[in-house]
mmCIF file of C-alpha atoms in Angstrom:
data_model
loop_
_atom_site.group_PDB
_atom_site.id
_atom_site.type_symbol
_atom_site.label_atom_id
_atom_site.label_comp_id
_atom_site.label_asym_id
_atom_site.label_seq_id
_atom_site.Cartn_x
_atom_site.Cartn_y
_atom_site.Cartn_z
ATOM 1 C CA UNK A 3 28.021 19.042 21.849
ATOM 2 C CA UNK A 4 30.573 16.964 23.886
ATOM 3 C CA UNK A 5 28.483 14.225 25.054
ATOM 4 C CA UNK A 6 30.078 10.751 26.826
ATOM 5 C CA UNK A 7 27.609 8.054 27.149
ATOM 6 C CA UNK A 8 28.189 4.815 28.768
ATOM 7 C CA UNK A 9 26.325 1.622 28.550
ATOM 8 C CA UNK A 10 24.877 -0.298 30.149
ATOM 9 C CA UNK A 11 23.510 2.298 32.832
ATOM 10 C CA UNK A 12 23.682 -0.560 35.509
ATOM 11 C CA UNK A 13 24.654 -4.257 35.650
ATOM 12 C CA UNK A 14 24.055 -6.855 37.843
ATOM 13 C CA UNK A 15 26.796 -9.981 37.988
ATOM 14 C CA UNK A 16 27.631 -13.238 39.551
ATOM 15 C CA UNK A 17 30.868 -13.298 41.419
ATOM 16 C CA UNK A 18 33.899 -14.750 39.263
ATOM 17 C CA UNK A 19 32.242 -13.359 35.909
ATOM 18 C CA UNK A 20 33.526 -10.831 33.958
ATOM 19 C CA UNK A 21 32.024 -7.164 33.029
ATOM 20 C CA UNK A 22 32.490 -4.916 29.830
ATOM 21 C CA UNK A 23 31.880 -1.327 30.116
ATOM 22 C CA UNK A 24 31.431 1.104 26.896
ATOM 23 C CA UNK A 25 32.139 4.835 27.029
ATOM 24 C CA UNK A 26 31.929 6.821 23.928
ATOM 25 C CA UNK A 27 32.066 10.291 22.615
ATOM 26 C CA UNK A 28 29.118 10.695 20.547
ATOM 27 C CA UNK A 29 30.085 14.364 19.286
ATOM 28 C CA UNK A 30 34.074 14.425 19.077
ATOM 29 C CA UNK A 31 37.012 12.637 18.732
ATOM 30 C CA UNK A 32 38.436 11.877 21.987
ATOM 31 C CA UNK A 33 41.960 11.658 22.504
ATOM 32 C CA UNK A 34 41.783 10.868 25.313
ATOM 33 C CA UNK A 35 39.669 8.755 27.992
ATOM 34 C CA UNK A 36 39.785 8.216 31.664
ATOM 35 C CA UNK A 37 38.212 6.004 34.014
ATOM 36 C CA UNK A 38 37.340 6.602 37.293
ATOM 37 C CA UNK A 39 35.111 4.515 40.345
ATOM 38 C CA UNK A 40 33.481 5.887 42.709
ATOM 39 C CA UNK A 41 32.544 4.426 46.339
ATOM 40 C CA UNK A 42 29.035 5.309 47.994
ATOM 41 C CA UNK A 43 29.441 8.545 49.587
ATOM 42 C CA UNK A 44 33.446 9.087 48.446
ATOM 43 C CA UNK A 45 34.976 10.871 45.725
ATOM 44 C CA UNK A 46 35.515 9.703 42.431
ATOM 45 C CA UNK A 47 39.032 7.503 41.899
ATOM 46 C CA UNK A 48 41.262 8.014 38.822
ATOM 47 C CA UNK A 49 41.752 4.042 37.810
ATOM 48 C CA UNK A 50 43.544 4.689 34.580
ATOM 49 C CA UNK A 51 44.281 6.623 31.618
ATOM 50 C CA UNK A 52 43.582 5.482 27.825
ATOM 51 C CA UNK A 53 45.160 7.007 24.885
ATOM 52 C CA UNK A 54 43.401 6.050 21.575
ATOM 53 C CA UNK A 55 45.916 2.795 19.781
ATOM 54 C CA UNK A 56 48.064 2.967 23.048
ATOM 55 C CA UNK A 57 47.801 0.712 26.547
ATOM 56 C CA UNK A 58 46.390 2.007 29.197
ATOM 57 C CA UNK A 59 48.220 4.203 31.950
ATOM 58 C CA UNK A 60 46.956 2.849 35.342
ATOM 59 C CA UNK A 61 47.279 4.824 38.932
ATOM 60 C CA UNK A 62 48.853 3.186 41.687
ATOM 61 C CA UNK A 63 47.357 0.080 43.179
ATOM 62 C CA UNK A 64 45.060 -0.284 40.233
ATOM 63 C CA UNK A 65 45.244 -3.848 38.588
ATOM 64 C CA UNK A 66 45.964 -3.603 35.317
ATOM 65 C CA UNK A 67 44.794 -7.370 35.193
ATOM 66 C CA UNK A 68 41.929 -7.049 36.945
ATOM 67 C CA UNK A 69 40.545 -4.209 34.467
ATOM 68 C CA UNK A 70 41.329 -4.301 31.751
ATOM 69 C CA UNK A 71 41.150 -1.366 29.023
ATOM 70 C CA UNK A 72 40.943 -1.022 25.661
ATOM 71 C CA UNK A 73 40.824 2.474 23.697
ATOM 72 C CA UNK A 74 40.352 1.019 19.854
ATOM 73 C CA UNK A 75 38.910 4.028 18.173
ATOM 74 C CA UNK A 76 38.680 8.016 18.847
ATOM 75 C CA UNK A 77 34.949 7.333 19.761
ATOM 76 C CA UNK A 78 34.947 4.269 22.465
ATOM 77 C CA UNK A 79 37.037 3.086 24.848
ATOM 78 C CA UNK A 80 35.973 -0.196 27.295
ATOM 79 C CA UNK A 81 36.665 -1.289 30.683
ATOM 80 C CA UNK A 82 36.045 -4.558 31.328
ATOM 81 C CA UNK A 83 36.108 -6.047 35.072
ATOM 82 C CA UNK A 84 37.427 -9.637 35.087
ATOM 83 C CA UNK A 85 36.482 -12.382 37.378
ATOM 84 C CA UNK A 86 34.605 -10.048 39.354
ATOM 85 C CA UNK A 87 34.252 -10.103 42.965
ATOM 86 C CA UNK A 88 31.361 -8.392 45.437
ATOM 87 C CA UNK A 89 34.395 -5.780 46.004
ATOM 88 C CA UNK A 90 34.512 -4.452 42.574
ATOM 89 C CA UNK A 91 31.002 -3.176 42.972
ATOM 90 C CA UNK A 92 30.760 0.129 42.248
ATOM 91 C CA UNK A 93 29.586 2.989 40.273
ATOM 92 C CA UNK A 94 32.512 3.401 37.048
ATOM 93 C CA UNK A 95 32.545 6.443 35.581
ATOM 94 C CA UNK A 96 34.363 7.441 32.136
ATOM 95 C CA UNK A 97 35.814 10.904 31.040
ATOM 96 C CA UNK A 98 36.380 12.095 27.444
ATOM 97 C CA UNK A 99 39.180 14.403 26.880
ATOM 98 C CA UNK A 100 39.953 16.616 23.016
ATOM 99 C CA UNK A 101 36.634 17.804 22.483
ATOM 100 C CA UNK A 102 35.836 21.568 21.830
ATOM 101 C CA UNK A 103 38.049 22.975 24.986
ATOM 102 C CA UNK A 104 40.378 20.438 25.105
ATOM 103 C CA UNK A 105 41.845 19.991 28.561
ATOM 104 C CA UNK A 106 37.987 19.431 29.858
ATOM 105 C CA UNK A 107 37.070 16.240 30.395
ATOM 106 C CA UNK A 108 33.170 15.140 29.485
ATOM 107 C CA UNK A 109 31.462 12.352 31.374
ATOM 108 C CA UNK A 110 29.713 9.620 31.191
ATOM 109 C CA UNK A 111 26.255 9.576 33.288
ATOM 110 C CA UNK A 112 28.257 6.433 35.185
ATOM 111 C CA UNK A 113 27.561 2.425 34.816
ATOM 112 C CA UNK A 114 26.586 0.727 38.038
ATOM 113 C CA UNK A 115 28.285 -2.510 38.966
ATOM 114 C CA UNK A 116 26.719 -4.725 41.342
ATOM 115 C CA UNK A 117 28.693 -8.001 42.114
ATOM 116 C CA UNK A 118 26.378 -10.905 43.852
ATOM 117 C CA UNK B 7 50.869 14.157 47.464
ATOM 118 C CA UNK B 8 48.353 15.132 44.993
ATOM 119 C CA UNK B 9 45.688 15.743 48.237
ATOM 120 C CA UNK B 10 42.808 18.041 47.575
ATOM 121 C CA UNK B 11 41.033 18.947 50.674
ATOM 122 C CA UNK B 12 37.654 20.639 50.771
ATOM 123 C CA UNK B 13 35.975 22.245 53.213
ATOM 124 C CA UNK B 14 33.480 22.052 54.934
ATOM 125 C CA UNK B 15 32.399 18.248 54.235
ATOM 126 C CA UNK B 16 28.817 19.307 54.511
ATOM 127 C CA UNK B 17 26.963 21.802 54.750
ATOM 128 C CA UNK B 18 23.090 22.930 55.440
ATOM 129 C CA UNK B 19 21.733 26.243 53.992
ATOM 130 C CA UNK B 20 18.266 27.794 53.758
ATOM 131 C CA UNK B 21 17.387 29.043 50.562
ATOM 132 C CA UNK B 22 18.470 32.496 49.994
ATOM 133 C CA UNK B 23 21.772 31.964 52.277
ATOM 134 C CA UNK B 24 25.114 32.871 50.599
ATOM 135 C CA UNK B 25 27.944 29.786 50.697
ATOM 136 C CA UNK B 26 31.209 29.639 50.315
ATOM 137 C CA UNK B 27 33.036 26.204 49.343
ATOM 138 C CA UNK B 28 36.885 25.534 50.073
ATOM 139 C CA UNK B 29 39.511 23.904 48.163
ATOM 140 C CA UNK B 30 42.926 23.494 49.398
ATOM 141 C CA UNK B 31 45.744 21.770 47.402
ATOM 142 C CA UNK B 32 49.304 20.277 47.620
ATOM 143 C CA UNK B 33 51.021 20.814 44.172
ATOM 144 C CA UNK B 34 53.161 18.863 42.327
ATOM 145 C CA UNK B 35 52.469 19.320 38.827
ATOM 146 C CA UNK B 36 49.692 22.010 38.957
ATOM 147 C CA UNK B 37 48.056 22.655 35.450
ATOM 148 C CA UNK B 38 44.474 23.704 36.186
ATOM 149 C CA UNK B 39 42.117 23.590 39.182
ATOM 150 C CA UNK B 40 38.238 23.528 38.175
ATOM 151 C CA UNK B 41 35.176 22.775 40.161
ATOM 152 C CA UNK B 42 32.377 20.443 39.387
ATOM 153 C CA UNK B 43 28.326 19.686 40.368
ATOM 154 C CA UNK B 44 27.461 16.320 41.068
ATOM 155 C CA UNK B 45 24.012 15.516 41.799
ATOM 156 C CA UNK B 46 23.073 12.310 41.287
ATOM 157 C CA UNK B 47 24.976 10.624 38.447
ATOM 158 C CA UNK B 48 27.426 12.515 36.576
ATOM 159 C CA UNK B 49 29.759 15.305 37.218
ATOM 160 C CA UNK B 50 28.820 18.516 35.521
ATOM 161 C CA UNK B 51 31.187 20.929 34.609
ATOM 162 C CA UNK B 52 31.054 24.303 36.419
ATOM 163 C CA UNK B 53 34.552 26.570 36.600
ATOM 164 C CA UNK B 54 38.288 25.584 35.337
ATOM 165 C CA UNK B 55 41.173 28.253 36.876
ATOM 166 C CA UNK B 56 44.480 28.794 36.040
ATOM 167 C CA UNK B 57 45.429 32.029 36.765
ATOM 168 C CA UNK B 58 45.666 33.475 40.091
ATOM 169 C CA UNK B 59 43.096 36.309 40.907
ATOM 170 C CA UNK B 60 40.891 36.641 38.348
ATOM 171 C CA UNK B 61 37.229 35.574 39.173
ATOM 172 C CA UNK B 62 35.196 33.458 37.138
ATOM 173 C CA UNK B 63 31.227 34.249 37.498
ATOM 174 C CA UNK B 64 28.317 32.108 36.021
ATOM 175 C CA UNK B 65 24.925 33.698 37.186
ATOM 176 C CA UNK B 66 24.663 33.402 41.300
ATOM 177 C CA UNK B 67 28.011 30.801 41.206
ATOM 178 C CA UNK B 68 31.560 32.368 41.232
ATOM 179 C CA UNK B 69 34.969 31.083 41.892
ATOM 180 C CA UNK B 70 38.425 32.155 42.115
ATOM 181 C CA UNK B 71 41.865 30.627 42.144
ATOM 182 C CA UNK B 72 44.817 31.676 44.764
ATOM 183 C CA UNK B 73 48.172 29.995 43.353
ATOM 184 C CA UNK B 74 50.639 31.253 46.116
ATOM 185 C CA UNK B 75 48.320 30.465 49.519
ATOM 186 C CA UNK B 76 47.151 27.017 46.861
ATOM 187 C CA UNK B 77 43.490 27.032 47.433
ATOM 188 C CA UNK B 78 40.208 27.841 45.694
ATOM 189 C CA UNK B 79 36.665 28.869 46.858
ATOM 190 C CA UNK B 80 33.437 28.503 45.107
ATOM 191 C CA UNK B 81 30.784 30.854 46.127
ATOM 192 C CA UNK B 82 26.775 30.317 45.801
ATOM 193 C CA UNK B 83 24.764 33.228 46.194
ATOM 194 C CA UNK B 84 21.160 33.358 47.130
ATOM 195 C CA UNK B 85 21.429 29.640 46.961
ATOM 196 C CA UNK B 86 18.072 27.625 46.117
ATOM 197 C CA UNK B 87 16.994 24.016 46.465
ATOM 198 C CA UNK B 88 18.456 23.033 43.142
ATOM 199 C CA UNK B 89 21.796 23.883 44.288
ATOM 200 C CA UNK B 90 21.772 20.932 46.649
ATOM 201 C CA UNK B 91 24.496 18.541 45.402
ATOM 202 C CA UNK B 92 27.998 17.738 46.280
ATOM 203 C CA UNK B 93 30.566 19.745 44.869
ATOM 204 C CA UNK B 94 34.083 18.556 43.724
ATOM 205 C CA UNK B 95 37.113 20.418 43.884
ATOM 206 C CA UNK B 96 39.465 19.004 41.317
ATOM 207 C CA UNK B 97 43.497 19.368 40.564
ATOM 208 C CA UNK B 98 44.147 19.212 36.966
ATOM 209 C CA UNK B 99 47.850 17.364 36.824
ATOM 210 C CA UNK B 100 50.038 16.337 33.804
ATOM 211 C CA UNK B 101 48.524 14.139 30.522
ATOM 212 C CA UNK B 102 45.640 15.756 32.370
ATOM 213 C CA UNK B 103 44.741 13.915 34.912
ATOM 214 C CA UNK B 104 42.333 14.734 37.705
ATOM 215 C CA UNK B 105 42.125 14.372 41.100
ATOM 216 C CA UNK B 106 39.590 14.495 42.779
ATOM 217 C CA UNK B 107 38.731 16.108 46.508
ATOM 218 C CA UNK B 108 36.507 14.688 48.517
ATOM 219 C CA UNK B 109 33.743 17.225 47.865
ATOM 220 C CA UNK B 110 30.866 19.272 49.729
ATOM 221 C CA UNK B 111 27.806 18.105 50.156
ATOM 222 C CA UNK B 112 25.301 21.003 49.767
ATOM 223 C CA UNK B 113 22.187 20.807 50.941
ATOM 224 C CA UNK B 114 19.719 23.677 50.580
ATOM 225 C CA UNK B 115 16.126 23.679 52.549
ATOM 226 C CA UNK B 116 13.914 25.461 51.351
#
């Protein structure tokens, strides 16, 4: 049990378009979701924090504009990148929080952006 | 400062060698410290600690929590090529949160 999937696995884009990222809990309900980036060779980044029918939470120097997050249902939660820029490439990773043990978080296997 | 340091950055075993991982803290809202795997995609869970002390063992991997001196080791024994990954010390804050260090980067020969 307690499995996060994300899709798509890897996306390439043209700079100024926008991105959507899926991450859902295919096994539990999950209260909670976080999102996180990670840099080649760094650790991974808490972006933000998504409680299911509430906004967002974002860490400092995150824009909240920039991605934007939506946590509809217990099940999915989305990222999208807007107007995307070469910077914003990355590998995003999402978290699933209020399965089985519920202060562990479950990821994602990660969605790789690549910005042209 | 929610920094989490680990030590060393990187690190080269042969196979059969014993490691030991570091994982230092500065706490502000400590909840739960836990330790992950990540090889090439997505973290994988390994240890969570909360109480100072008391070891946590899972086959040749063990790991313990210090709460007054604020730091954590993981320890691989009789390490083998599939223990080459980097591992992530993480700080469990409030609502949850984690933060991550920068991790070790394992790499076993064999």
């Amino acid at each position: 049990g307690a499995v996060v999937s994300q899709h798509p696995s890897w996306v390439i884009c043209k700079s100024g378009t926008s991105v959507k990222i899926e991450c859902r809990s295919l096994d539990f309900q999950a209260t909670t979701m976080f999102w996180y980036r990670q840099f080649p060779k760094q650790s991974l980044m808490l972006m933000a924090t998504s409680n299911e029918g509430s906004k967002a939470t974002y860490e400092q120097g995150v824009e909240k504009d920039k991605f934007l997050i939506n946590h509809a249902s217990l099940t999915l939660s989305t990222l999208t990148v807007t107007s995307a820029h070469p910077e914003d490439s990355s590998f995003y990773i999402c978290s699933a929080s209020g399965g089985p043990t519920y202060n562990e978080q479950f990821f994602g296997p990660g969605t790789r952006l690549t910005v042209l | 400062e929610d920094k989490v340091v680990q030590s060393p950055l990187s690190l080269v075993v042969h196979e059969g060698d014993t490691v030991t991982l570091n994982c230092s803290y500065e706490v502000t809202n400590f909840r739960s410290l836990l330790w992950y795997k990540q090889e090439k995609k997505a973290p994988t869970f390994l240890f969570m600690l909360t109480s100072s002390g008391i070891e946590k063992k899972s086959g040749r991997l063990s790991s313990i929590l210090d709460k007054k001196e604020l730091f954590s080791i993981l320890n691989i024994t009789a390490t083998q090529t599939g223990d080459s990954a980097v591992y992530l010390c993480v700080r469990m804050g409030n609502f949850n949160k984690f933060y991550f260090g920068s991790g070790t980067k394992l790499n076993v020969k064999p």
